[in-house]
Amino acid sequence: VEHATSEALRHALTGNGLTPEAIDHALAGHAPSADDARRLHARVAALRLLDPACGSGAFLVHALERLAEMLRYVLREKA
């Protein structure tokens, strides 16, 4: 689930000036630059997730955990 979630988030968040490397950096728990923090916040705010398996919900729970962890760093850097 972790690999699938990371790949899905990387794919969903890439764009708008964000590189896969910047997203990986943020997902790994590192504070992004102020510009990347603004871009990440905007991308996450518009993000919609769909569980590809419609199963136990493990994908969605893990995705939410990863996003929440990343947003702690993004919002701290954005302030």
GROMACS .gro file of N, CA, C and O in nm, residues 11-19 23 35-44 46:
model
   84
   11HIS      N    1   0.212   1.134  -0.858
   11HIS     CA    2   0.147   1.159  -0.987
   11HIS      C    3   0.043   1.271  -0.975
   11HIS      O    4   0.036   1.360  -1.060
   12ALA      N    5  -0.038   1.266  -0.870
   12ALA     CA    6  -0.146   1.363  -0.853
   12ALA      C    7  -0.096   1.503  -0.822
   12ALA      O    8  -0.157   1.602  -0.861
   13LEU      N    9   0.016   1.514  -0.752
   13LEU     CA   10   0.065   1.645  -0.709
   13LEU      C   11   0.163   1.709  -0.807
   13LEU      O   12   0.188   1.830  -0.798
   14THR      N   13   0.219   1.632  -0.898
   14THR     CA   14   0.315   1.687  -0.994
   14THR      C   15   0.244   1.783  -1.088
   14THR      O   16   0.134   1.758  -1.132
   15GLY      N   17   0.309   1.891  -1.118
   15GLY     CA   18   0.254   1.992  -1.206
   15GLY      C   19   0.254   2.126  -1.137
   15GLY      O   20   0.294   2.139  -1.021
   16ASN      N   21   0.210   2.230  -1.209
   16ASN     CA   22   0.202   2.364  -1.152
   16ASN      C   23   0.337   2.409  -1.095
   16ASN      O   24   0.344   2.473  -0.991
   17GLY      N   25   0.444   2.367  -1.162
   17GLY     CA   26   0.578   2.406  -1.119
   17GLY      C   27   0.641   2.312  -1.018
   17GLY      O   28   0.754   2.332  -0.977
   18LEU      N   29   0.568   2.208  -0.976
   18LEU     CA   30   0.622   2.112  -0.880
   18LEU      C   31   0.685   1.994  -0.954
   18LEU      O   32   0.624   1.939  -1.045
   19THR      N   33   0.802   1.958  -0.912
   19THR     CA   34   0.871   1.843  -0.972
   19THR      C   35   0.847   1.720  -0.885
   19THR      O   36   0.819   1.732  -0.765
   23ILE      N   37   0.818   1.687  -0.458
   23ILE     CA   38   0.711   1.614  -0.391
   23ILE      C   39   0.769   1.503  -0.305
   23ILE      O   40   0.729   1.484  -0.190
   35ASP      N   41   0.816   2.866  -0.199
   35ASP     CA   42   0.742   2.856  -0.325
   35ASP      C   43   0.678   2.720  -0.341
   35ASP      O   44   0.562   2.708  -0.380
   36ASP      N   45   0.755   2.614  -0.313
   36ASP     CA   46   0.700   2.479  -0.323
   36ASP      C   47   0.590   2.458  -0.221
   36ASP      O   48   0.492   2.388  -0.248
   37ALA      N   49   0.602   2.518  -0.104
   37ALA     CA   50   0.498   2.505  -0.001
   37ALA      C   51   0.366   2.564  -0.050
   37ALA      O   52   0.260   2.502  -0.034
   38ARG      N   53   0.371   2.680  -0.114
   38ARG     CA   54   0.250   2.741  -0.168
   38ARG      C   55   0.190   2.654  -0.279
   38ARG      O   56   0.068   2.633  -0.284
   39ARG      N   57   0.276   2.602  -0.366
   39ARG     CA   58   0.227   2.517  -0.475
   39ARG      C   59   0.167   2.387  -0.422
   39ARG      O   60   0.061   2.343  -0.468
   40LEU      N   61   0.235   2.325  -0.325
   40LEU     CA   62   0.184   2.202  -0.267
   40LEU      C   63   0.050   2.223  -0.198
   40LEU      O   64  -0.042   2.143  -0.211
   41HIS      N   65   0.039   2.332  -0.125
   41HIS     CA   66  -0.086   2.361  -0.055
   41HIS      C   67  -0.200   2.374  -0.156
   41HIS      O   68  -0.310   2.319  -0.135
   42ALA      N   69  -0.176   2.445  -0.265
   42ALA     CA   70  -0.280   2.462  -0.367
   42ALA      C   71  -0.318   2.329  -0.431
   42ALA      O   72  -0.436   2.301  -0.454
   43ARG      N   73  -0.218   2.245  -0.460
   43ARG     CA   74  -0.245   2.116  -0.523
   43ARG      C   75  -0.321   2.023  -0.428
   43ARG      O   76  -0.414   1.955  -0.469
   44VAL      N   77  -0.283   2.021  -0.302
   44VAL     CA   78  -0.351   1.935  -0.205
   44VAL      C   79  -0.494   1.982  -0.183
   44VAL      O   80  -0.586   1.900  -0.171
   46ALA      N   81  -0.693   2.104  -0.392
   46ALA     CA   82  -0.777   2.065  -0.506
   46ALA      C   83  -0.777   1.914  -0.530
   46ALA      O   84  -0.844   1.867  -0.622
   0.00000   0.00000   0.00000
